[in-house]
Amino acid sequence: MQELERAETELVVPPPSRRRAVAGVVVSGVAVAGCVLWARHQDKPTLPQDAGDWALLALGVGVYGLTILVRGWRWHEILRFAHVGHQRPDAYGLVTVGYMGNNVLPARGGELLRIFLLAERSSARRREVLGTILTERMLDAGALVVLFALLTALDVGGSPAGRTPAYIAGGLLVALLAAMAVYLRVRMTGRLEGFADRVRPVARASRLLLTRRGAELAVATAVVWLAESVIFWLVGASIGLAISVLESTLVVVLASFFALIPAAPGYVGTYDAAVLFALRALDVPGSAAIGAALLFRLVIFVPVTLAGLGLMFARYGGLRAALRRSAQPDALPASARAAQPESPLAGSRHG
């Protein structure tokens, strides 16, 4: 039984890969080196000059705080749909903790923290929490693909990534939604029962994507990404950068896609290279581009990291303690264990 628990735990959260960690550091190193070599041939970075400029950055921090709250509300709604019992403050707090973890831990470790911490504070298994986070990521990916396709169609910045990636991404999104719809139709006929039993704990939350509530959350997700575009526009305005919100959206979308590349914690190098690449396509001078990239990282990485660390110590027992507890088997609380089948691979109590 212990071997089964260990295998199931590793299925949900694979052991850390040293090869992947090394590859991420190498990728980040190459990206940082490329950024530095390019920056050496530019004028010194443009930075805010007066109190009004710094106020725009402070406003950007405030807007980013609102986007975190919306993301917390979105996760709360997904958790409710998946019947994952939880306290509302944890939905908001652990989103902040997750962003902190992604910024300081390798391999998007913040998502693992969310899985471990919510699982031990609720009656859900880790794979069930994982399913809700995967649903979040699918909503984010869908919104980014749609925005990328629209920006490409409008030829914003001359479509610096070309039109082919937008066509491929759009096709994959349509194919994914179609596959989900076909799978549900086949399940209604009573087929694929064995496969359904195995994936149900993880896949349950994703059914939300095919409902009206899922469509509403998709719209909310798109609004969140547009809000991040406004943040970059505010950053640009603080240094006199004359770009539109639509052009700022291009920067945010490309940076978010580049963040998918395995890299060091905080997407060091890859995220910055994407911002510089997009701004270069918008004909932004090198000094202003460097300043905007540095300030944007300051606004969207530093405050949420500090807030997440504060929450980790004040509410969740500290980062080191959480990582130590994460090595324990994926077990239900005693109050819920009696209602659980002997092995979760045999089915799910939520159907």
Short mmCIF file of C-alpha atoms in Angstrom, two decimals:
data_model
loop_
_atom_site.label_atom_id
_atom_site.label_comp_id
_atom_site.label_asym_id
_atom_site.label_seq_id
_atom_site.Cartn_x
_atom_site.Cartn_y
_atom_site.Cartn_z
CA MET A 1 0.00 0.00 0.00
CA GLN A 2 2.85 2.39 0.82
CA GLU A 3 4.45 1.62 -2.54
CA LEU A 4 1.16 2.44 -4.27
CA GLU A 5 0.90 5.74 -2.37
CA ARG A 6 4.47 6.59 -3.34
CA ALA A 7 3.83 5.79 -7.01
CA GLU A 8 0.65 7.86 -7.03
CA THR A 9 2.40 10.78 -5.35
CA GLU A 10 5.17 10.74 -7.96
CA LEU A 11 2.51 10.55 -10.69
CA VAL A 12 1.08 13.85 -9.43
CA VAL A 13 4.38 15.55 -8.58
CA PRO A 14 7.40 13.92 -10.23
CA PRO A 15 10.67 14.02 -8.30
CA PRO A 16 12.87 17.05 -9.09
CA SER A 17 14.96 16.53 -12.20
CA ARG A 18 18.56 17.68 -11.87
CA ARG A 19 18.91 17.57 -15.64
CA ARG A 20 15.94 19.90 -16.08
CA ALA A 21 17.25 22.25 -13.40
CA VAL A 22 20.66 22.41 -15.07
CA ALA A 23 19.05 22.95 -18.47
CA GLY A 24 16.98 25.81 -17.05
CA VAL A 25 20.05 27.49 -15.59
CA VAL A 26 21.89 27.10 -18.91
CA VAL A 27 18.97 28.55 -20.88
CA SER A 28 18.71 31.48 -18.48
CA GLY A 29 22.45 32.03 -18.62
CA VAL A 30 22.45 32.16 -22.40
CA ALA A 31 19.44 34.49 -22.44
CA VAL A 32 20.96 36.81 -19.83
CA ALA A 33 24.26 36.88 -21.70
CA GLY A 34 22.46 37.78 -24.92
CA CYS A 35 20.54 40.58 -23.19
CA VAL A 36 23.72 41.95 -21.59
CA LEU A 37 25.70 41.86 -24.84
CA TRP A 38 22.92 43.71 -26.62
CA ALA A 39 22.49 46.22 -23.78
CA ARG A 40 26.22 47.08 -23.82
CA HIS A 41 25.72 48.77 -27.17
CA GLN A 42 22.77 50.87 -25.98
CA ASP A 43 22.59 54.09 -24.02
CA LYS A 44 22.05 53.87 -20.26
CA PRO A 45 18.53 52.72 -19.25
CA THR A 46 15.75 55.30 -19.12
CA LEU A 47 14.28 55.52 -15.60
CA PRO A 48 11.49 57.57 -13.96
CA GLN A 49 12.49 61.18 -13.32
CA ASP A 50 10.00 62.59 -10.80
CA ALA A 51 7.36 61.69 -8.22
CA GLY A 52 4.62 61.53 -10.85
CA ASP A 53 6.54 58.89 -12.79
CA TRP A 54 7.06 56.79 -9.67
CA ALA A 55 3.35 57.18 -8.87
CA LEU A 56 2.56 55.50 -12.20
CA LEU A 57 4.70 52.55 -11.13
CA ALA A 58 2.91 52.42 -7.79
CA LEU A 59 -0.40 52.40 -9.65
CA GLY A 60 0.92 49.49 -11.73
CA VAL A 61 1.68 47.57 -8.52
CA GLY A 62 -1.88 48.23 -7.37
CA VAL A 63 -3.36 46.99 -10.64
CA TYR A 64 -1.22 43.86 -10.41
CA GLY A 65 -2.54 43.28 -6.89
CA LEU A 66 -6.07 43.39 -8.30
CA THR A 67 -5.16 40.81 -10.96
CA ILE A 68 -3.91 38.48 -8.20
CA LEU A 69 -7.23 38.88 -6.39
CA VAL A 70 -9.14 38.04 -9.58
CA ARG A 71 -6.95 34.98 -10.09
CA GLY A 72 -7.67 33.94 -6.51
CA TRP A 73 -11.42 34.33 -7.11
CA ARG A 74 -11.08 32.30 -10.32
CA TRP A 75 -9.33 29.46 -8.49
CA HIS A 76 -11.99 29.57 -5.78
CA GLU A 77 -14.67 29.08 -8.46
CA ILE A 78 -12.77 26.19 -10.05
CA LEU A 79 -12.29 24.53 -6.66
CA ARG A 80 -16.02 24.85 -5.97
CA PHE A 81 -16.89 23.29 -9.32
CA ALA A 82 -14.54 20.37 -8.61
CA HIS A 83 -16.04 19.94 -5.11
CA VAL A 84 -12.69 20.57 -3.46
CA GLY A 85 -13.51 21.73 0.05
CA HIS A 86 -11.45 24.76 1.04
CA GLN A 87 -11.51 28.08 2.80
CA ARG A 88 -11.91 31.10 0.55
CA PRO A 89 -8.87 32.90 2.07
CA ASP A 90 -6.69 29.94 1.03
CA ALA A 91 -7.78 30.31 -2.60
CA TYR A 92 -6.55 33.91 -2.57
CA GLY A 93 -3.54 33.39 -0.33
CA LEU A 94 -2.17 30.34 -2.10
CA VAL A 95 -2.34 32.02 -5.51
CA THR A 96 -0.01 34.67 -4.08
CA VAL A 97 2.18 31.97 -2.55
CA GLY A 98 2.24 30.17 -5.89
CA TYR A 99 3.51 33.22 -7.74
CA MET A 100 6.15 33.71 -5.07
CA GLY A 101 7.21 30.08 -5.44
CA ASN A 102 7.46 30.36 -9.22
CA ASN A 103 9.77 33.33 -8.72
CA VAL A 104 12.14 31.74 -6.20
CA LEU A 105 11.92 27.97 -6.81
CA PRO A 106 12.94 25.98 -9.90
CA ALA A 107 10.53 24.21 -12.25
CA ARG A 108 7.50 26.38 -11.36
CA GLY A 109 7.77 25.22 -7.76
CA GLY A 110 5.00 27.59 -6.74
CA GLU A 111 2.40 25.32 -8.30
CA LEU A 112 3.72 22.42 -6.24
CA LEU A 113 3.45 24.52 -3.09
CA ARG A 114 -0.19 25.23 -3.88
CA ILE A 115 -0.88 21.52 -4.37
CA PHE A 116 0.78 20.46 -1.12
CA LEU A 117 -0.56 23.26 1.06
CA LEU A 118 -4.18 23.12 -0.09
CA ALA A 119 -4.26 19.30 0.01
CA GLU A 120 -3.20 19.28 3.65
CA ARG A 121 -5.77 21.97 4.54
CA SER A 122 -8.71 20.24 2.85
CA SER A 123 -10.19 16.78 2.23
CA ALA A 124 -8.88 16.71 -1.34
CA ARG A 125 -6.08 14.58 -2.71
CA ARG A 126 -3.11 16.22 -4.38
CA ARG A 127 -4.19 15.03 -7.82
CA GLU A 128 -7.56 16.72 -7.37
CA VAL A 129 -5.89 20.03 -6.50
CA LEU A 130 -3.55 19.51 -9.45
CA GLY A 131 -6.57 19.21 -11.72
CA THR A 132 -7.85 22.62 -10.66
CA ILE A 133 -4.46 24.21 -11.32
CA LEU A 134 -4.28 22.58 -14.75
CA THR A 135 -7.70 24.07 -15.49
CA GLU A 136 -6.31 27.49 -14.53
CA ARG A 137 -3.39 27.01 -16.86
CA MET A 138 -5.72 26.00 -19.71
CA LEU A 139 -7.76 29.15 -19.18
CA ASP A 140 -4.59 31.24 -19.25
CA ALA A 141 -3.26 29.46 -22.32
CA GLY A 142 -6.58 29.86 -24.14
CA ALA A 143 -6.75 33.59 -23.37
CA LEU A 144 -3.15 34.12 -24.49
CA VAL A 145 -3.70 32.20 -27.73
CA VAL A 146 -6.81 34.23 -28.55
CA LEU A 147 -5.03 37.51 -27.81
CA PHE A 148 -2.00 36.38 -29.83
CA ALA A 149 -4.23 35.51 -32.79
CA LEU A 150 -6.00 38.89 -32.60
CA LEU A 151 -2.72 40.80 -32.36
CA THR A 152 -1.39 38.85 -35.34
CA ALA A 153 -4.53 39.53 -37.36
CA LEU A 154 -4.22 43.25 -36.57
CA ASP A 155 -0.51 43.13 -37.49
CA VAL A 156 0.48 44.84 -34.23
CA GLY A 157 4.22 45.49 -34.26
CA GLY A 158 4.40 43.90 -37.71
CA SER A 159 3.67 40.48 -36.19
CA PRO A 160 7.28 39.97 -35.02
CA ALA A 161 6.80 36.26 -34.35
CA GLY A 162 5.21 35.71 -37.75
CA ARG A 163 1.75 34.43 -38.53
CA THR A 164 2.52 30.70 -38.48
CA PRO A 165 2.85 30.41 -34.66
CA ALA A 166 -0.55 32.10 -34.26
CA TYR A 167 -2.15 29.65 -36.71
CA ILE A 168 -0.57 26.67 -34.94
CA ALA A 169 -1.56 27.89 -31.47
CA GLY A 170 -5.12 28.62 -32.58
CA GLY A 171 -5.41 25.20 -34.22
CA LEU A 172 -4.17 23.47 -31.08
CA LEU A 173 -6.69 25.35 -28.94
CA VAL A 174 -9.58 24.37 -31.21
CA ALA A 175 -8.35 20.77 -31.33
CA LEU A 176 -8.15 20.60 -27.52
CA LEU A 177 -11.70 21.87 -27.04
CA ALA A 178 -12.97 19.51 -29.74
CA ALA A 179 -11.19 16.55 -28.12
CA MET A 180 -12.75 17.38 -24.76
CA ALA A 181 -16.21 17.59 -26.31
CA VAL A 182 -15.75 14.27 -28.12
CA TYR A 183 -14.46 12.60 -24.96
CA LEU A 184 -17.50 13.73 -22.97
CA ARG A 185 -19.83 12.51 -25.74
CA VAL A 186 -18.12 9.10 -25.74
CA ARG A 187 -18.31 8.93 -21.94
CA MET A 188 -22.07 9.52 -22.11
CA THR A 189 -22.32 6.23 -24.01
CA GLY A 190 -20.63 4.41 -21.12
CA ARG A 191 -17.32 3.76 -22.87
CA LEU A 192 -13.75 4.33 -21.62
CA GLU A 193 -14.79 3.59 -18.04
CA GLY A 194 -11.38 2.31 -16.97
CA PHE A 195 -9.57 5.30 -18.42
CA ALA A 196 -12.10 7.67 -16.85
CA ASP A 197 -11.54 6.13 -13.41
CA ARG A 198 -7.84 6.89 -13.66
CA VAL A 199 -8.00 10.46 -14.95
CA ARG A 200 -11.17 11.57 -13.15
CA PRO A 201 -9.46 13.03 -10.04
CA VAL A 202 -7.23 15.22 -12.23
CA ALA A 203 -9.62 15.89 -15.13
CA ARG A 204 -12.81 16.60 -13.16
CA ALA A 205 -12.17 20.34 -12.90
CA SER A 206 -11.48 20.67 -16.64
CA ARG A 207 -15.13 19.91 -17.42
CA LEU A 208 -15.77 23.46 -16.27
CA LEU A 209 -14.25 24.68 -19.55
CA LEU A 210 -17.25 23.37 -21.50
CA THR A 211 -19.86 25.09 -19.31
CA ARG A 212 -21.31 28.58 -19.21
CA ARG A 213 -19.40 29.26 -16.00
CA GLY A 214 -16.24 28.22 -17.79
CA ALA A 215 -16.95 30.75 -20.53
CA GLU A 216 -17.40 33.45 -17.89
CA LEU A 217 -14.08 32.53 -16.29
CA ALA A 218 -12.45 32.61 -19.73
CA VAL A 219 -13.65 36.19 -20.20
CA ALA A 220 -12.37 37.08 -16.71
CA THR A 221 -9.02 35.54 -17.63
CA ALA A 222 -8.78 37.64 -20.78
CA VAL A 223 -9.54 40.74 -18.70
CA VAL A 224 -6.72 39.81 -16.33
CA TRP A 225 -4.24 39.61 -19.19
CA LEU A 226 -5.46 42.91 -20.58
CA ALA A 227 -4.96 44.39 -17.11
CA GLU A 228 -1.35 43.19 -17.22
CA SER A 229 -1.07 45.01 -20.54
CA VAL A 230 -2.28 48.17 -18.82
CA ILE A 231 0.44 47.62 -16.21
CA PHE A 232 3.10 47.56 -18.91
CA TRP A 233 1.56 50.66 -20.48
CA LEU A 234 1.84 52.40 -17.08
CA VAL A 235 5.47 51.29 -16.83
CA GLY A 236 6.11 52.73 -20.27
CA ALA A 237 4.32 55.97 -19.42
CA SER A 238 6.54 56.37 -16.34
CA ILE A 239 9.57 56.73 -18.63
CA GLY A 240 7.82 58.58 -21.46
CA LEU A 241 7.44 55.55 -23.70
CA ALA A 242 4.85 56.27 -26.41
CA ILE A 243 3.21 52.89 -26.98
CA SER A 244 -0.46 51.95 -26.97
CA VAL A 245 -2.23 49.45 -24.72
CA LEU A 246 -2.57 47.19 -27.76
CA GLU A 247 1.19 47.27 -28.29
CA SER A 248 1.68 46.65 -24.57
CA THR A 249 -0.53 43.57 -24.94
CA LEU A 250 1.88 42.26 -27.57
CA VAL A 251 4.77 42.63 -25.12
CA VAL A 252 2.90 40.83 -22.33
CA VAL A 253 1.68 37.99 -24.56
CA LEU A 254 5.12 37.29 -26.05
CA ALA A 255 6.78 37.46 -22.61
CA SER A 256 4.21 35.00 -21.23
CA PHE A 257 4.86 32.53 -24.04
CA PHE A 258 8.63 32.84 -23.54
CA ALA A 259 8.06 32.07 -19.84
CA LEU A 260 7.05 28.55 -20.90
CA ILE A 261 10.69 27.85 -21.83
CA PRO A 262 12.47 25.97 -19.00
CA ALA A 263 14.61 28.53 -17.19
CA ALA A 264 15.96 29.52 -13.80
CA PRO A 265 13.51 30.71 -11.10
CA GLY A 266 11.67 33.88 -12.02
CA TYR A 267 12.10 33.13 -15.74
CA VAL A 268 15.39 35.00 -15.54
CA GLY A 269 16.66 35.92 -18.98
CA THR A 270 13.89 34.37 -21.07
CA TYR A 271 11.19 36.77 -19.86
CA ASP A 272 13.48 39.77 -20.25
CA ALA A 273 14.61 38.70 -23.73
CA ALA A 274 10.98 38.45 -24.81
CA VAL A 275 10.21 41.96 -23.56
CA LEU A 276 13.24 43.38 -25.36
CA PHE A 277 12.39 41.43 -28.53
CA ALA A 278 8.83 42.79 -28.58
CA LEU A 279 9.91 46.37 -27.86
CA ARG A 280 12.52 46.19 -30.61
CA ALA A 281 9.74 45.16 -33.01
CA LEU A 282 7.84 48.27 -31.88
CA ASP A 283 10.88 50.44 -32.73
CA VAL A 284 11.44 51.44 -29.11
CA PRO A 285 14.95 52.87 -28.51
CA GLY A 286 17.33 50.54 -26.71
CA SER A 287 17.72 52.70 -23.60
CA ALA A 288 13.95 52.95 -23.14
CA ALA A 289 13.50 49.22 -23.84
CA ILE A 290 16.04 48.28 -21.16
CA GLY A 291 14.45 50.64 -18.65
CA ALA A 292 10.95 49.30 -19.38
CA ALA A 293 12.10 45.67 -19.04
CA LEU A 294 13.77 46.35 -15.68
CA LEU A 295 10.83 48.33 -14.30
CA PHE A 296 8.26 45.81 -15.51
CA ARG A 297 10.11 43.03 -13.71
CA LEU A 298 10.27 45.23 -10.60
CA VAL A 299 6.49 45.81 -10.66
CA ILE A 300 5.23 42.29 -11.35
CA PHE A 301 7.86 40.15 -9.62
CA VAL A 302 9.10 41.89 -6.47
CA PRO A 303 5.86 42.89 -4.63
CA VAL A 304 4.08 39.54 -5.15
CA THR A 305 7.22 37.67 -4.07
CA LEU A 306 7.44 39.66 -0.84
CA ALA A 307 3.70 39.25 -0.21
CA GLY A 308 3.92 35.50 -0.86
CA LEU A 309 6.86 35.08 1.52
CA GLY A 310 4.93 37.00 4.17
CA LEU A 311 1.92 34.72 3.76
CA MET A 312 4.13 31.62 3.88
CA PHE A 313 5.45 32.58 7.32
CA ALA A 314 2.25 34.10 8.72
CA ARG A 315 -0.27 31.48 7.55
CA TYR A 316 1.48 28.37 6.22
CA GLY A 317 4.40 27.76 8.56
CA GLY A 318 7.28 28.94 6.41
CA LEU A 319 8.76 27.88 3.08
CA ARG A 320 11.22 25.32 4.47
CA ALA A 321 8.54 23.59 6.56
CA ALA A 322 6.20 23.41 3.57
CA LEU A 323 8.89 21.85 1.38
CA ARG A 324 9.68 19.30 4.11
CA ARG A 325 6.00 18.35 4.48
CA SER A 326 5.68 17.97 0.72
CA ALA A 327 7.87 14.87 0.86
CA GLN A 328 5.24 13.04 2.92
CA PRO A 329 2.82 10.58 1.23
CA ASP A 330 -0.36 11.91 -0.33
CA ALA A 331 -2.83 10.87 2.39
CA LEU A 332 -6.34 12.06 3.22
CA PRO A 333 -7.21 13.51 6.63
CA ALA A 334 -8.68 10.93 8.98
CA SER A 335 -12.15 12.53 8.76
CA ALA A 336 -12.34 11.91 5.03
CA ARG A 337 -10.40 8.67 4.78
CA ALA A 338 -13.36 6.45 5.67
CA ALA A 339 -15.35 7.63 2.66
CA GLN A 340 -12.46 7.13 0.26
CA PRO A 341 -12.01 3.91 -1.80
CA GLU A 342 -8.99 1.82 -0.92
CA SER A 343 -7.20 3.15 -3.99
CA PRO A 344 -8.09 6.37 -5.80
CA LEU A 345 -7.36 4.58 -9.05
CA ALA A 346 -10.58 2.65 -8.48
CA GLY A 347 -12.75 5.74 -8.73
CA SER A 348 -13.60 9.02 -7.08
CA ARG A 349 -16.04 9.97 -4.35
CA HIS A 350 -17.21 12.91 -6.46
CA GLY A 351 -18.20 10.73 -9.38
#
